Amino acid sequence: MPTISKNIEKLLNNQIEKEMNSSQLYLAMSCWCEDQGLVGSSKFLYTHAQEEMQHAHKILKYVQEAGGVAVIPGIKEPAKKYASFKKVFEDAFKHEQDISSSINKIVEATLTAKDYTTFNFLQWFVSEQLEEENLFRSIIQKIGMVGEDKRGIYLVDKDLGKSIA
Ligand SMILES: [Fe+2]
Ligand SMILES: [Fe+2]
């Protein structure tokens, strides 16, 4: 008998899709930034896109290991253009908040189903979401501090590039 129920399997497959879409979103943001000459942010977002794909694979492997079948979703096209440098990170922050609530909903479902194995598996994602929300929140705060003129953007961009070097 599989460890996960059909319902939990479905929720996890849904989350795989969300993580892959996150990866696509950050990749698109990375390309937009590079096109604007924001090399540091581009690198930062590119790395982040790779992390999101790793999240998707982490869930994929778990679904398979727990006796379910992972579903590979089709590719969804994210937005190509962003109104401003700050908007990129505001969108990213909002996106991470949505992802957190999605993870929390699955956690809730595992408790209802008394699926403590998946509950335990998801704890890594719960902590990860706290980190990611804080990360994007801190970038928005930084932009708020230095301002959105060219010099301010240059400083934050450089800082973001350094953060992944
Ligand atoms: Fe993620
Ligand atoms: Fe994320």
XYZ file of N, CA and C and ligand atoms in Angstrom:
497
model
N 0.842 -1.211 0.000
C 0.000 0.000 0.000
C 0.874 1.258 0.000
N 0.540 2.232 -0.841
C 1.371 3.454 -0.868
C 1.279 4.232 0.442
N 2.322 4.988 0.739
C 2.351 5.807 1.948
C 1.389 6.982 1.817
N 1.273 7.521 0.605
C 0.415 8.698 0.429
C -0.927 8.345 -0.214
N -1.941 9.091 0.219
C -3.276 8.905 -0.348
C -3.346 9.622 -1.702
N -4.402 9.334 -2.442
C -4.605 9.975 -3.750
C -4.716 11.495 -3.610
N -5.383 11.913 -2.544
C -5.555 13.351 -2.329
C -4.219 14.044 -2.065
N -3.405 13.454 -1.199
C -2.095 14.042 -0.891
C -1.206 13.998 -2.144
N -1.293 12.919 -2.877
C -0.535 12.796 -4.128
C -0.891 13.949 -5.079
N -2.188 14.227 -5.169
C -2.663 15.294 -6.046
C -2.148 16.670 -5.578
N -2.222 16.880 -4.286
C -1.741 18.164 -3.728
C -0.244 18.337 -3.956
N 0.503 17.262 -3.795
C 1.957 17.347 -4.000
C 2.288 17.569 -5.479
N 1.528 16.910 -6.348
C 1.748 17.134 -7.779
C 1.443 18.576 -8.169
N 0.431 19.111 -7.523
C 0.098 20.525 -7.703
C 1.262 21.423 -7.297
N 1.877 21.041 -6.192
C 3.000 21.828 -5.673
C 4.221 21.709 -6.598
N 4.417 20.547 -7.196
C 5.516 20.375 -8.166
C 5.336 21.408 -9.278
N 4.094 21.525 -9.742
C 3.806 22.485 -10.803
C 4.093 23.914 -10.344
N 3.692 24.232 -9.121
C 3.936 25.578 -8.590
C 5.426 25.878 -8.484
N 6.201 24.906 -8.040
C 7.648 25.118 -7.897
C 8.300 25.293 -9.271
N 7.840 24.510 -10.240
C 8.384 24.649 -11.596
C 7.993 25.998 -12.189
N 6.763 26.432 -11.918
C 6.340 27.760 -12.382
C 7.136 28.863 -11.690
N 7.499 28.643 -10.429
C 8.343 29.606 -9.717
C 9.685 29.718 -10.441
N 10.211 28.578 -10.817
C 11.493 28.555 -11.517
C 11.407 29.347 -12.829
N 10.326 29.143 -13.552
C 10.104 29.876 -14.808
C 10.003 31.378 -14.566
N 9.274 31.730 -13.498
C 9.078 33.138 -13.160
C 10.419 33.814 -12.866
N 11.246 33.178 -12.028
C 12.519 33.791 -11.653
C 13.496 33.831 -12.834
N 13.367 32.852 -13.717
C 14.194 32.848 -14.923
C 13.818 34.040 -15.822
N 12.522 34.284 -15.947
C 12.051 35.424 -16.746
C 12.488 36.742 -16.109
N 12.415 36.813 -14.788
C 12.855 38.023 -14.086
C 14.358 38.219 -14.271
N 15.093 37.126 -14.238
C 16.547 37.167 -14.434
C 16.883 37.736 -15.814
N 16.161 37.290 -16.827
C 16.402 37.771 -18.195
C 16.056 39.258 -18.314
N 14.950 39.654 -17.692
C 14.551 41.074 -17.737
C 15.635 41.932 -17.100
N 16.120 41.502 -15.939
C 17.159 42.260 -15.235
C 18.422 42.371 -16.078
N 18.843 41.272 -16.686
C 20.061 41.305 -17.499
C 19.908 42.297 -18.650
N 18.726 42.295 -19.234
C 18.446 43.209 -20.345
C 18.495 44.672 -19.896
N 18.218 44.912 -18.615
C 18.256 46.276 -18.072
C 19.659 46.654 -17.584
N 20.595 45.739 -17.742
C 21.958 45.977 -17.276
C 22.153 45.673 -15.806
N 21.166 44.998 -15.208
C 21.231 44.659 -13.783
C 21.811 43.256 -13.627
N 23.119 43.188 -13.768
C 23.808 41.898 -13.839
C 23.755 41.130 -12.509
N 23.897 41.862 -11.413
C 23.883 41.210 -10.099
C 22.536 40.558 -9.816
N 21.465 41.296 -10.056
C 20.116 40.781 -9.822
C 19.809 39.620 -10.757
N 20.311 39.733 -11.981
C 20.100 38.676 -12.958
C 20.709 37.368 -12.457
N 21.937 37.451 -11.971
C 22.619 36.257 -11.433
C 21.875 35.704 -10.225
N 21.483 36.612 -9.350
C 20.772 36.222 -8.135
C 19.475 35.480 -8.484
N 18.723 36.028 -9.431
C 17.440 35.420 -9.793
C 17.630 34.117 -10.567
N 18.700 34.055 -11.333
C 19.012 32.824 -12.068
C 19.277 31.687 -11.083
N 20.087 31.990 -10.070
C 20.390 31.000 -9.024
C 19.108 30.585 -8.314
N 18.255 31.566 -8.087
C 17.003 31.281 -7.406
C 16.086 30.395 -8.261
N 16.116 30.616 -9.557
C 15.319 29.786 -10.473
C 15.783 28.326 -10.375
N 17.093 28.147 -10.285
C 17.629 26.786 -10.164
C 17.192 26.136 -8.846
N 17.169 26.940 -7.793
C 16.725 26.423 -6.486
C 15.273 25.946 -6.553
N 14.440 26.726 -7.239
C 13.021 26.350 -7.337
C 12.853 25.033 -8.087
N 13.686 24.823 -9.099
C 13.622 23.565 -9.830
C 14.045 22.412 -8.917
N 15.026 22.685 -8.055
C 15.438 21.660 -7.074
C 14.295 21.342 -6.108
N 13.532 22.374 -5.729
C 12.377 22.143 -4.851
C 11.378 21.202 -5.543
N 11.135 21.487 -6.814
C 10.196 20.656 -7.582
C 10.680 19.207 -7.613
N 11.973 19.032 -7.840
C 12.525 17.672 -7.930
C 12.495 16.961 -6.573
N 12.659 17.739 -5.525
C 12.603 17.173 -4.176
C 11.211 16.558 -3.925
N 10.174 17.284 -4.331
C 8.804 16.784 -4.143
C 8.544 15.603 -5.080
N 9.013 15.762 -6.314
C 8.853 14.695 -7.314
C 9.419 13.371 -6.786
N 10.628 13.440 -6.251
C 11.266 12.221 -5.731
C 10.488 11.662 -4.550
N 9.987 12.551 -3.712
C 9.220 12.091 -2.543
C 7.933 11.386 -2.980
N 7.221 11.969 -3.923
C 5.965 11.373 -4.405
C 6.226 9.948 -4.902
N 7.278 9.821 -5.671
C 7.609 8.496 -6.222
C 7.992 7.517 -5.108
N 8.793 8.021 -4.175
C 9.267 7.192 -3.069
C 8.106 6.747 -2.183
N 7.090 7.603 -2.081
C 5.950 7.316 -1.212
C 4.861 6.511 -1.928
N 5.181 5.985 -3.077
C 4.250 5.096 -3.768
C 3.281 5.774 -4.707
N 3.470 7.072 -4.923
C 2.622 7.780 -5.875
C 3.321 7.910 -7.222
N 2.683 8.625 -8.127
C 3.295 8.899 -9.422
C 3.369 10.407 -9.614
N 4.583 10.903 -9.828
C 4.774 12.335 -10.040
C 4.341 12.714 -11.450
N 3.665 13.848 -11.544
C 3.197 14.329 -12.847
C 4.054 15.521 -13.272
N 4.593 15.451 -14.479
C 5.408 16.549 -14.999
C 4.490 17.507 -15.749
N 4.367 18.738 -15.271
C 3.419 19.669 -15.892
C 3.968 20.305 -17.170
N 3.083 20.879 -17.951
C 3.496 21.647 -19.117
C 4.089 22.976 -18.683
N 4.814 23.583 -19.573
C 5.474 24.853 -19.244
C 4.510 26.024 -19.395
N 4.474 26.869 -18.355
C 3.623 28.048 -18.369
C 4.501 29.277 -18.601
N 4.066 30.158 -19.471
C 4.879 31.335 -19.783
C 4.667 32.444 -18.748
N 5.739 32.841 -18.058
C 5.585 33.930 -17.083
C 5.626 35.294 -17.765
N 5.372 36.371 -16.991
C 5.436 37.732 -17.533
C 6.850 38.019 -18.037
N 6.941 38.754 -19.132
C 8.248 39.068 -19.721
C 8.757 40.423 -19.259
N 7.809 41.317 -18.970
C 8.197 42.697 -18.654
C 7.810 43.073 -17.243
N 8.631 43.894 -16.636
C 8.368 44.363 -15.282
C 8.439 45.882 -15.255
N 7.534 46.473 -14.479
C 7.416 47.927 -14.471
C 8.651 48.611 -13.905
N 9.296 47.972 -12.935
C 10.485 48.578 -12.332
C 11.307 47.516 -11.610
N 12.496 47.920 -11.211
C 13.392 47.052 -10.447
C 12.708 46.597 -9.158
N 12.123 47.560 -8.459
C 11.449 47.244 -7.198
C 10.267 46.299 -7.409
N 9.570 46.501 -8.528
C 8.392 45.684 -8.821
C 8.767 44.207 -8.965
N 9.931 43.948 -9.509
C 10.391 42.560 -9.652
C 10.375 41.881 -8.280
N 10.956 42.571 -7.299
C 11.087 41.959 -5.983
C 9.771 41.990 -5.198
N 8.934 42.971 -5.489
C 7.598 42.966 -4.886
C 6.787 41.782 -5.413
N 6.887 41.550 -6.717
C 6.193 40.401 -7.313
C 6.731 39.091 -6.743
N 8.064 39.020 -6.616
C 8.704 37.809 -6.084
C 8.241 37.560 -4.642
N 8.179 38.627 -3.867
C 7.753 38.504 -2.470
C 6.312 38.002 -2.378
N 5.461 38.601 -3.183
C 4.059 38.200 -3.196
C 3.935 36.738 -3.647
N 4.734 36.393 -4.630
C 4.742 35.019 -5.128
C 5.127 34.042 -4.010
N 6.165 34.383 -3.268
C 6.608 33.506 -2.175
C 5.542 33.384 -1.091
N 4.807 34.470 -0.846
C 3.718 34.399 0.135
C 2.635 33.416 -0.335
N 2.343 33.443 -1.629
C 1.369 32.496 -2.188
C 1.867 31.063 -2.041
N 3.153 30.871 -2.316
C 3.747 29.535 -2.205
C 3.674 29.054 -0.751
N 3.956 29.951 0.180
C 3.877 29.583 1.600
C 2.477 29.126 1.964
N 1.475 29.857 1.503
C 0.111 29.464 1.883
C -0.261 28.146 1.216
N 0.270 27.911 0.033
C 0.018 26.637 -0.639
C 0.650 25.478 0.143
N 1.884 25.667 0.593
C 2.565 24.647 1.409
C 1.766 24.411 2.702
N 1.344 25.499 3.323
C 0.596 25.375 4.576
C -0.706 24.589 4.399
N -1.345 24.784 3.243
C -2.582 24.043 2.977
C -2.315 22.542 2.879
N -1.184 22.187 2.284
C -0.854 20.748 2.177
C -0.526 20.191 3.569
N 0.186 20.989 4.359
C 0.506 20.557 5.724
C -0.795 20.263 6.480
N -1.746 21.172 6.339
C -3.049 21.000 6.979
C -3.730 19.703 6.527
N -3.653 19.446 5.226
C -4.273 18.231 4.664
C -3.595 16.963 5.193
N -2.277 17.034 5.404
C -1.582 15.839 5.924
C -2.035 15.553 7.367
N -2.320 16.615 8.113
C -2.783 16.414 9.493
C -4.183 15.799 9.505
N -5.038 16.308 8.640
C -6.395 15.749 8.527
C -6.329 14.274 8.143
N -5.406 13.952 7.222
C -5.287 12.574 6.728
C -4.447 11.695 7.661
N -3.930 12.282 8.735
C -2.997 11.600 9.641
C -1.810 11.013 8.877
N -1.369 11.759 7.873
C -0.204 11.347 7.076
C 1.025 12.055 7.647
N 1.577 11.456 8.686
C 2.684 12.105 9.395
C 4.005 12.029 8.628
N 4.095 11.103 7.714
C 5.301 10.986 6.894
C 5.428 12.199 5.968
N 4.310 12.530 5.307
C 4.338 13.702 4.421
C 4.410 14.984 5.235
N 3.754 14.973 6.384
C 3.830 16.122 7.295
C 5.294 16.415 7.605
N 6.017 15.354 7.955
C 7.439 15.472 8.287
C 8.249 15.944 7.077
N 7.976 15.372 5.928
C 8.663 15.765 4.692
C 8.488 17.258 4.424
N 7.281 17.768 4.681
C 6.977 19.166 4.346
C 7.606 20.189 5.288
N 8.098 19.735 6.436
C 8.673 20.692 7.391
C 9.859 21.454 6.802
N 10.627 20.791 5.951
C 11.751 21.462 5.284
C 11.230 22.652 4.459
N 10.115 22.449 3.789
C 9.533 23.506 2.952
C 8.963 24.647 3.808
N 8.435 24.287 4.964
C 7.902 25.308 5.872
C 9.029 26.263 6.279
N 10.168 25.712 6.673
C 11.320 26.552 7.057
C 11.854 27.332 5.868
N 11.936 26.664 4.729
C 12.448 27.289 3.506
C 11.605 28.514 3.137
N 10.291 28.406 3.284
C 9.417 29.527 2.926
C 9.634 30.735 3.827
N 9.892 30.465 5.102
C 10.164 31.567 6.020
C 11.417 32.304 5.553
N 12.439 31.532 5.197
C 13.694 32.115 4.705
C 13.481 32.930 3.435
N 12.736 32.367 2.504
C 12.549 33.031 1.221
C 11.715 34.308 1.347
N 10.684 34.262 2.182
C 9.896 35.479 2.397
C 10.776 36.564 3.006
N 11.588 36.170 3.984
C 12.487 37.137 4.628
C 13.508 37.697 3.648
N 14.007 36.825 2.785
C 14.991 37.241 1.791
C 14.423 38.329 0.879
N 13.258 38.086 0.307
C 12.681 39.067 -0.612
C 12.200 40.325 0.122
N 11.717 40.122 1.338
C 11.298 41.281 2.134
C 12.503 42.196 2.381
N 13.663 41.586 2.687
C 14.853 42.384 2.990
C 15.357 43.132 1.746
N 15.182 42.546 0.573
C 15.598 43.240 -0.656
C 14.706 44.470 -0.893
N 13.402 44.300 -0.684
C 12.474 45.424 -0.852
C 12.810 46.539 0.151
N 13.148 46.123 1.371
C 13.528 47.110 2.397
C 14.781 47.866 1.987
N 15.752 47.127 1.433
C 17.007 47.742 0.982
C 16.723 48.781 -0.109
N 15.877 48.410 -1.057
C 15.531 49.359 -2.133
C 14.860 50.589 -1.524
N 14.018 50.362 -0.533
C 13.359 51.455 0.172
C 14.355 52.390 0.840
N 15.445 51.806 1.334
C 16.450 52.608 2.047
C 17.299 53.452 1.104
N 17.781 52.828 0.018
C 18.696 53.571 -0.864
C 17.955 54.363 -1.934
N 16.692 54.033 -2.157
C 15.915 54.751 -3.160
C 16.020 54.127 -4.529
N 15.143 54.592 -5.420
C 15.053 53.974 -6.740
C 15.668 54.814 -7.855
N 16.551 55.734 -7.483
C 17.259 56.430 -8.562
C 18.361 55.490 -9.070
N 19.050 55.895 -10.123
C 20.026 54.995 -10.753
C 21.107 54.530 -9.782
N 21.533 55.441 -8.934
C 22.598 55.109 -7.993
C 22.129 54.063 -6.969
N 20.903 54.244 -6.486
C 20.333 53.306 -5.519
C 20.191 51.915 -6.116
N 19.650 51.870 -7.321
C 19.463 50.590 -7.999
C 20.815 49.914 -8.242
N 21.800 50.718 -8.636
C 23.148 50.197 -8.879
C 23.701 49.519 -7.624
N 23.511 50.158 -6.482
C 24.028 49.627 -5.218
C 23.362 48.307 -4.825
N 22.044 48.274 -4.920
C 21.320 47.041 -4.542
C 21.661 45.914 -5.508
N 21.771 46.271 -6.787
C 22.114 45.253 -7.796
C 23.482 44.648 -7.513
N 24.423 45.505 -7.196
C 25.788 45.047 -6.906
C 25.783 44.130 -5.680
N 25.012 44.549 -4.696
C 24.871 43.796 -3.441
C 24.294 42.400 -3.698
N 23.297 42.342 -4.552
C 22.665 41.051 -4.862
C 23.628 40.134 -5.605
N 24.419 40.722 -6.477
C 25.430 39.942 -7.203
C 26.428 39.344 -6.236
N 26.833 40.146 -5.273
C 27.816 39.674 -4.272
C 27.238 38.576 -3.397
N 25.938 38.654 -3.125
C 25.312 37.705 -2.199
C 25.358 36.273 -2.719
N 25.547 36.092 -4.015
C 25.609 34.712 -4.533
C 26.995 34.315 -5.040
N 27.941 35.282 -4.983
C 29.293 34.991 -5.490
C 30.019 34.008 -4.578
Fe 10.291 26.802 -3.715
Fe 10.724 30.060 -3.444
